[in-house]
mmCIF file of C-alpha atoms in Angstrom:
data_model
loop_
_atom_site.group_PDB
_atom_site.id
_atom_site.type_symbol
_atom_site.label_atom_id
_atom_site.label_comp_id
_atom_site.label_asym_id
_atom_site.label_seq_id
_atom_site.Cartn_x
_atom_site.Cartn_y
_atom_site.Cartn_z
ATOM 1 C CA MET A 788 74.490 45.606 74.754
ATOM 2 C CA LYS A 789 72.574 42.803 76.478
ATOM 3 C CA THR A 790 70.880 45.328 78.771
ATOM 4 C CA PHE A 791 69.829 47.408 75.756
ATOM 5 C CA ILE A 792 68.335 44.365 73.988
ATOM 6 C CA ILE A 793 66.402 43.318 77.100
ATOM 7 C CA GLU A 794 65.092 46.829 77.657
ATOM 8 C CA PHE A 795 64.183 47.238 73.981
ATOM 9 C CA TRP A 796 62.274 43.938 74.111
ATOM 10 C CA ARG A 797 60.388 44.987 77.231
ATOM 11 C CA PHE A 798 59.614 48.337 75.615
ATOM 12 C CA GLY A 799 58.063 46.556 72.643
ATOM 13 C CA LEU A 800 56.020 44.241 74.862
ATOM 14 C CA LYS A 801 54.641 47.142 76.876
ATOM 15 C CA GLN A 802 53.780 49.061 73.720
ATOM 16 C CA ALA A 803 51.995 46.000 72.336
ATOM 17 C CA ASN A 804 50.084 45.720 75.610
ATOM 18 C CA ALA A 805 49.054 49.369 75.421
ATOM 19 C CA CYS A 806 47.970 48.963 71.761
ATOM 20 C CA MET A 807 45.831 45.907 72.529
ATOM 21 C CA PHE A 808 42.474 47.505 71.777
ATOM 22 C CA GLY A 809 43.624 49.276 68.619
ATOM 23 C CA GLY A 810 45.473 46.190 67.412
ATOM 24 C CA PHE A 811 42.365 44.091 67.900
ATOM 25 C CA LEU A 812 40.249 46.505 65.858
ATOM 26 C CA LEU A 813 42.764 46.606 63.003
ATOM 27 C CA ALA A 814 42.980 42.810 62.975
ATOM 28 C CA VAL A 815 39.188 42.457 62.793
ATOM 29 C CA MET A 816 39.031 45.022 59.995
ATOM 30 C CA LEU A 817 41.659 43.261 57.907
ATOM 31 C CA ILE A 818 40.351 39.734 58.477
ATOM 32 C CA THR A 819 36.763 40.653 57.640
ATOM 33 C CA ARG A 820 37.944 42.517 54.542
ATOM 34 C CA TYR A 821 38.949 39.176 52.981
ATOM 35 C CA TRP A 822 36.848 36.665 54.916
ATOM 36 C CA TYR A 823 33.443 37.394 56.394
ATOM 37 C CA PRO A 824 31.123 34.355 56.367
ATOM 38 C CA ILE A 825 28.336 35.627 58.680
ATOM 39 C CA GLU A 826 25.092 36.079 56.762
ATOM 40 C CA GLY A 827 22.383 38.324 58.164
ATOM 41 C CA LEU A 828 24.839 40.562 60.071
ATOM 42 C CA HIS A 829 26.536 43.437 58.303
ATOM 43 C CA ARG A 830 30.308 43.578 58.559
ATOM 44 C CA TYR A 831 30.243 47.036 60.165
ATOM 45 C CA ASP A 832 27.765 45.813 62.786
ATOM 46 C CA PHE A 833 29.992 42.812 63.517
ATOM 47 C CA ILE A 834 32.956 45.151 64.101
ATOM 48 C CA PHE A 835 30.801 47.233 66.464
ATOM 49 C CA LEU A 836 29.726 44.189 68.496
ATOM 50 C CA ALA A 837 33.259 42.779 68.499
ATOM 51 C CA ALA A 838 34.625 46.073 69.867
ATOM 52 C CA ILE A 839 32.085 46.043 72.698
ATOM 53 C CA ALA A 840 32.880 42.398 73.498
ATOM 54 C CA PHE A 841 36.620 43.076 73.570
ATOM 55 C CA GLN A 842 36.087 46.090 75.815
ATOM 56 C CA VAL A 843 34.139 43.918 78.262
ATOM 57 C CA PHE A 844 36.925 41.314 78.076
ATOM 58 C CA LEU A 845 39.533 43.934 79.041
ATOM 59 C CA LEU A 846 37.469 45.042 82.035
ATOM 60 C CA ILE A 847 36.638 41.530 83.279
ATOM 61 C CA PHE A 848 40.286 40.454 83.222
ATOM 62 C CA LYS A 849 41.405 43.796 84.708
ATOM 63 C CA LEU A 850 43.524 44.642 81.689
ATOM 64 C CA GLU A 851 41.834 48.025 81.720
ATOM 65 C CA THR A 852 40.590 50.103 84.636
ATOM 66 C CA LEU A 853 37.136 51.643 84.982
ATOM 67 C CA ARG A 854 38.666 55.125 84.707
ATOM 68 C CA GLU A 855 40.326 54.149 81.445
ATOM 69 C CA ALA A 856 37.001 52.781 80.198
ATOM 70 C CA PHE A 857 35.440 56.132 81.070
ATOM 71 C CA VAL A 858 37.978 57.841 78.804
ATOM 72 C CA ILE A 859 36.955 55.500 75.991
ATOM 73 C CA ILE A 860 33.293 56.482 76.431
ATOM 74 C CA VAL A 861 34.177 60.189 76.326
ATOM 75 C CA PHE A 862 36.266 59.637 73.184
ATOM 76 C CA HIS A 863 33.395 57.752 71.591
ATOM 77 C CA LEU A 864 30.958 60.615 72.196
ATOM 78 C CA VAL A 865 33.373 63.359 71.084
ATOM 79 C CA ALA A 866 34.363 61.391 67.983
ATOM 80 C CA THR A 867 30.813 60.510 66.970
ATOM 81 C CA VAL A 868 29.795 64.173 66.973
ATOM 82 C CA MET A 869 32.746 64.989 64.719
ATOM 83 C CA GLU A 870 32.028 61.991 62.470
ATOM 84 C CA LEU A 871 28.409 63.071 62.020
ATOM 85 C CA PHE A 872 29.599 66.479 60.874
ATOM 86 C CA LYS A 873 32.464 65.296 58.647
ATOM 87 C CA THR A 874 30.374 62.654 56.847
ATOM 88 C CA SER A 875 27.301 64.824 56.394
ATOM 89 C CA ASP A 876 26.127 65.345 52.830
ATOM 90 C CA ALA A 877 27.158 69.005 53.017
ATOM 91 C CA ILE A 878 30.775 68.244 54.013
ATOM 92 C CA GLY A 879 31.531 64.749 52.675
ATOM 93 C CA ALA A 880 35.105 64.590 54.026
ATOM 94 C CA TRP A 881 34.932 60.776 53.857
ATOM 95 C CA VAL A 882 32.301 58.052 53.525
ATOM 96 C CA TYR A 883 31.546 54.610 54.934
ATOM 97 C CA PRO A 884 30.701 52.562 51.830
ATOM 98 C CA GLU A 885 29.098 49.485 53.396
ATOM 99 C CA ALA A 886 25.677 48.847 54.934
ATOM 100 C CA TYR A 887 24.948 48.803 58.669
ATOM 101 C CA VAL A 888 22.120 48.777 61.206
ATOM 102 C CA PHE A 889 23.941 50.156 64.259
ATOM 103 C CA GLY A 890 24.531 53.716 63.208
ATOM 104 C CA ILE A 891 23.398 57.326 63.234
ATOM 105 C CA GLY A 892 22.963 59.129 59.942
ATOM 106 C CA ASN A 893 25.988 58.445 57.743
ATOM 107 C CA VAL A 894 28.034 57.097 60.665
ATOM 108 C CA PRO A 895 28.202 53.428 61.755
ATOM 109 C CA LEU A 896 28.599 53.260 65.535
ATOM 110 C CA PHE A 897 31.838 51.288 65.487
ATOM 111 C CA THR A 898 33.656 54.411 64.263
ATOM 112 C CA GLY A 899 33.754 55.922 67.748
ATOM 113 C CA PHE A 900 35.830 52.959 68.875
ATOM 114 C CA MET A 901 38.530 53.835 66.344
ATOM 115 C CA TYR A 902 39.107 57.119 68.158
ATOM 116 C CA SER A 903 38.605 55.405 71.508
ATOM 117 C CA ALA A 904 41.491 53.094 70.619
ATOM 118 C CA VAL A 905 43.764 56.153 70.701
ATOM 119 C CA GLY A 906 42.430 57.129 74.126
ATOM 120 C CA SER A 907 42.780 53.557 75.344
ATOM 121 C CA TYR A 908 46.381 53.443 74.161
ATOM 122 C CA LEU A 909 47.298 56.706 75.885
ATOM 123 C CA ALA A 910 45.634 55.778 79.166
ATOM 124 C CA ARG A 911 47.263 52.339 79.226
ATOM 125 C CA VAL A 912 50.726 53.439 78.093
ATOM 126 C CA TRP A 913 50.666 56.188 80.739
ATOM 127 C CA ARG A 914 50.129 53.572 83.453
ATOM 128 C CA LEU A 915 52.480 50.933 82.059
ATOM 129 C CA PHE A 916 55.424 53.323 81.644
ATOM 130 C CA ASP A 917 54.800 55.464 84.750
ATOM 131 C CA PHE A 918 54.908 58.745 82.830
ATOM 132 C CA GLN A 919 56.507 61.766 84.468
ATOM 133 C CA TYR A 920 57.124 65.231 83.044
ATOM 134 C CA SER A 921 59.222 68.322 83.363
ATOM 135 C CA TYR A 922 58.140 71.811 82.318
ATOM 136 C CA TYR A 923 54.551 70.681 81.753
ATOM 137 C CA PRO A 924 52.334 73.739 81.104
ATOM 138 C CA PRO A 925 49.313 74.577 83.295
ATOM 139 C CA LYS A 926 46.457 72.157 82.686
ATOM 140 C CA TRP A 927 43.925 74.940 82.107
ATOM 141 C CA ALA A 928 46.052 76.296 79.246
ATOM 142 C CA THR A 929 46.184 72.883 77.571
ATOM 143 C CA VAL A 930 42.395 72.540 77.882
ATOM 144 C CA VAL A 931 41.906 75.923 76.186
ATOM 145 C CA LEU A 932 44.282 74.878 73.405
ATOM 146 C CA VAL A 933 42.564 71.571 72.647
ATOM 147 C CA THR A 934 39.138 73.220 72.811
ATOM 148 C CA LEU A 935 40.286 75.474 69.965
ATOM 149 C CA VAL A 936 41.684 72.425 68.155
ATOM 150 C CA TYR A 937 38.323 70.653 68.394
ATOM 151 C CA ILE A 938 36.413 73.721 67.234
ATOM 152 C CA ASN A 939 38.771 74.106 64.263
ATOM 153 C CA PHE A 940 37.986 70.565 63.102
ATOM 154 C CA PHE A 941 34.498 71.956 62.365
ATOM 155 C CA SER A 942 35.021 75.646 61.670
ATOM 156 C CA HIS A 943 37.758 75.315 59.037
ATOM 157 C CA HIS A 944 35.087 74.224 56.545
ATOM 158 C CA PHE A 945 33.510 77.679 56.786
ATOM 159 C CA ILE A 946 36.236 80.102 57.845
ATOM 160 C CA TRP A 947 40.023 80.271 57.795
ATOM 161 C CA ASP A 948 41.780 77.072 58.876
ATOM 162 C CA ILE A 949 43.921 77.982 61.899
ATOM 163 C CA ARG A 950 45.596 74.582 62.330
ATOM 164 C CA TRP A 951 49.041 76.058 61.652
ATOM 165 C CA LEU A 952 48.501 78.687 64.334
ATOM 166 C CA LEU A 953 47.382 75.925 66.680
ATOM 167 C CA LEU A 954 50.466 73.871 65.820
ATOM 168 C CA ALA A 955 52.646 76.921 66.462
ATOM 169 C CA ALA A 956 50.915 77.487 69.817
ATOM 170 C CA THR A 957 51.501 73.829 70.658
ATOM 171 C CA LEU A 958 55.213 74.145 69.894
ATOM 172 C CA LEU A 959 55.493 77.259 72.058
ATOM 173 C CA MET A 960 53.589 75.666 74.918
ATOM 174 C CA PHE A 961 55.376 72.295 74.935
ATOM 175 C CA TYR A 962 58.812 72.889 73.375
ATOM 176 C CA ARG A 963 60.523 72.494 76.775
ATOM 177 C CA THR A 964 58.328 69.655 78.022
ATOM 178 C CA THR A 965 60.119 66.361 78.512
ATOM 179 C CA ILE A 966 58.395 63.030 79.108
ATOM 180 C CA TYR A 967 60.056 60.388 81.297
ATOM 181 C CA PHE A 968 59.036 56.751 80.875
ATOM 182 C CA LYS A 969 60.138 53.681 82.812
ATOM 183 C CA VAL A 970 60.745 50.510 80.818
ATOM 184 C CA ILE A 971 62.153 48.294 83.600
ATOM 185 C CA SER A 972 63.622 50.178 86.536
ATOM 186 C CA LYS A 973 65.127 53.361 85.145
ATOM 187 C CA HIS A 974 63.271 56.271 83.598
ATOM 188 C CA ARG A 975 64.297 57.253 80.069
ATOM 189 C CA SER A 976 63.310 60.553 78.487
ATOM 190 C CA MET A 977 62.427 62.260 75.220
ATOM 191 C CA PRO A 978 60.808 65.562 74.192
ATOM 192 C CA LEU A 979 57.042 65.205 74.521
ATOM 193 C CA LEU A 980 56.523 66.707 71.056
ATOM 194 C CA VAL A 981 58.679 63.945 69.543
ATOM 195 C CA GLY A 982 56.618 61.302 71.335
ATOM 196 C CA TRP A 983 53.393 62.788 69.990
ATOM 197 C CA PHE A 984 54.776 62.905 66.460
ATOM 198 C CA LEU A 985 55.775 59.230 66.601
ATOM 199 C CA VAL A 986 52.297 58.230 67.773
ATOM 200 C CA ALA A 987 50.694 60.433 65.088
ATOM 201 C CA MET A 988 52.844 58.651 62.499
ATOM 202 C CA PHE A 989 51.675 55.291 63.836
ATOM 203 C CA ILE A 990 48.028 56.438 63.571
ATOM 204 C CA TRP A 991 48.673 57.481 59.971
ATOM 205 C CA PHE A 992 49.934 53.962 59.196
ATOM 206 C CA ALA A 993 46.846 52.499 60.895
ATOM 207 C CA GLU A 994 44.644 54.835 58.834
ATOM 208 C CA ASN A 995 46.195 53.483 55.652
ATOM 209 C CA ILE A 996 45.425 49.936 56.800
ATOM 210 C CA ALA A 997 41.832 50.862 57.644
ATOM 211 C CA THR A 998 41.149 52.575 54.317
ATOM 212 C CA PHE A 999 42.769 49.645 52.493
ATOM 213 C CA ALA A 1000 40.356 47.378 54.390
ATOM 214 C CA ASN A 1001 37.442 49.490 53.025
ATOM 215 C CA ILE A 1002 36.438 50.722 56.476
ATOM 216 C CA TRP A 1003 36.113 54.269 55.170
ATOM 217 C CA ILE A 1004 37.326 55.984 52.031
ATOM 218 C CA TYR A 1005 38.340 59.519 51.166
ATOM 219 C CA PRO A 1006 37.131 61.211 47.956
ATOM 220 C CA ASN A 1007 40.506 60.584 46.259
ATOM 221 C CA GLN A 1008 40.117 56.851 46.980
ATOM 222 C CA SER A 1009 36.698 56.458 45.369
ATOM 223 C CA ASP A 1010 38.163 55.068 42.127
ATOM 224 C CA GLY A 1011 40.641 52.795 43.881
ATOM 225 C CA TRP A 1012 42.735 52.693 47.016
ATOM 226 C CA GLU A 1013 45.797 54.891 47.335
ATOM 227 C CA MET A 1014 47.860 55.909 50.332
ATOM 228 C CA VAL A 1015 46.555 58.643 52.582
ATOM 229 C CA PRO A 1016 48.564 61.838 51.939
ATOM 230 C CA LEU A 1017 51.259 62.658 54.486
ATOM 231 C CA ALA A 1018 49.557 66.036 54.892
ATOM 232 C CA LYS A 1019 47.033 64.244 57.112
ATOM 233 C CA LEU A 1020 49.776 64.004 59.744
ATOM 234 C CA SER A 1021 48.978 67.549 60.869
ATOM 235 C CA SER A 1022 45.401 66.497 61.632
ATOM 236 C CA TRP A 1023 46.535 63.369 63.456
ATOM 237 C CA PHE A 1024 49.073 65.342 65.473
ATOM 238 C CA LEU A 1025 46.334 67.734 66.611
ATOM 239 C CA LEU A 1026 44.063 64.783 67.362
ATOM 240 C CA MET A 1027 46.945 63.309 69.353
ATOM 241 C CA LEU A 1028 47.133 66.533 71.366
ATOM 242 C CA LEU A 1029 43.373 66.505 71.971
ATOM 243 C CA SER A 1030 43.483 62.862 73.029
ATOM 244 C CA PHE A 1031 46.412 63.394 75.373
ATOM 245 C CA VAL A 1032 44.828 66.333 77.169
ATOM 246 C CA LEU A 1033 41.568 64.409 77.593
ATOM 247 C CA VAL A 1034 43.538 61.633 79.273
ATOM 248 C CA THR A 1035 45.187 64.140 81.634
ATOM 249 C CA LEU A 1036 41.716 64.817 83.045
ATOM 250 C CA ILE A 1037 41.773 61.392 84.742
ATOM 251 C CA LYS A 1038 45.523 61.055 85.269
ATOM 252 C CA ASP A 1039 47.789 62.740 87.776
ATOM 253 C CA ILE A 1040 50.552 64.650 86.036
ATOM 254 C CA LYS A 1041 53.718 63.712 87.902
ATOM 255 C CA VAL A 1042 56.129 66.595 87.558
ATOM 256 C CA ARG A 1043 59.770 65.776 88.176
ATOM 257 C CA LYS A 1044 61.500 68.183 90.483
ATOM 258 C CA ARG A 1045 64.663 69.624 89.116
ATOM 259 C CA THR A 1046 67.712 68.894 91.178
ATOM 260 C CA PRO A 1047 69.152 72.224 92.270
ATOM 261 C CA GLN A 1048 72.676 72.754 91.093
ATOM 262 C CA LYS A 1049 75.277 73.206 93.765
ATOM 263 C CA GLU A 1050 76.942 76.561 93.942
ATOM 264 C CA PRO A 1051 80.534 76.305 92.786
ATOM 265 C CA ALA A 1052 83.099 76.634 95.522
ATOM 266 C CA HIS A 1053 84.931 79.954 95.459
ATOM 267 C CA ALA A 1054 88.435 80.436 96.777
ATOM 268 C CA THR A 1055 88.704 83.015 99.528
ATOM 269 C CA SER A 1056 91.661 84.949 100.740
ATOM 270 C CA ASP A 1057 92.272 86.852 103.920
#
């Protein structure tokens, strides 16, 4: 029991370490929602500058590697393109209700960091827990899958939404994949799909916090805040998949070798 408690505690500390960037952003969003005394600087612009400053802090104190920072930049670019489309006047999937200077079109620039926080978490948790896998599909196949996922984020506004086909393809591709993670000295394991679902659920909770803090609002929240529908979990799960595969482009996928089973001894007779 003592060993379990110690390991559980270390697991929580490592997870908190991996969530550092995302936790910082959420904290800034909540604090500035109720207390923002800086005149002459929009709240959204302050969040943008604070995110950059915290990113520099992580690099200076070697809490994040340059390769992990590269992932964050890629996430920022990919996310900003999607944000520009989703918040356009023609689509209007959600809006950013406050003023800003640092932005493009309907998108304040800090928004890319919200997606980057997911990439930062995955890159850091991968390193901290020494991820290993069994039955991981070919990398090229996963890249094709997430390319279709990304395209569907745009195309489903004009043609049939294929997210359920993409989710089915994901289940078929990864249903045997197991992830191994080391908390202290011994690797534990769980189905990779379960791990992704848990992270997607965490992102959904964070989304509720962010919308409550008036960072962005959905059309159904325009007359007052209400919880984000659980149906959004499918989108966050697919985003989780996209984020994970992007991280694999800078990470080595350690595949555990299966231990061959010994042939059973057979009795022989003359």
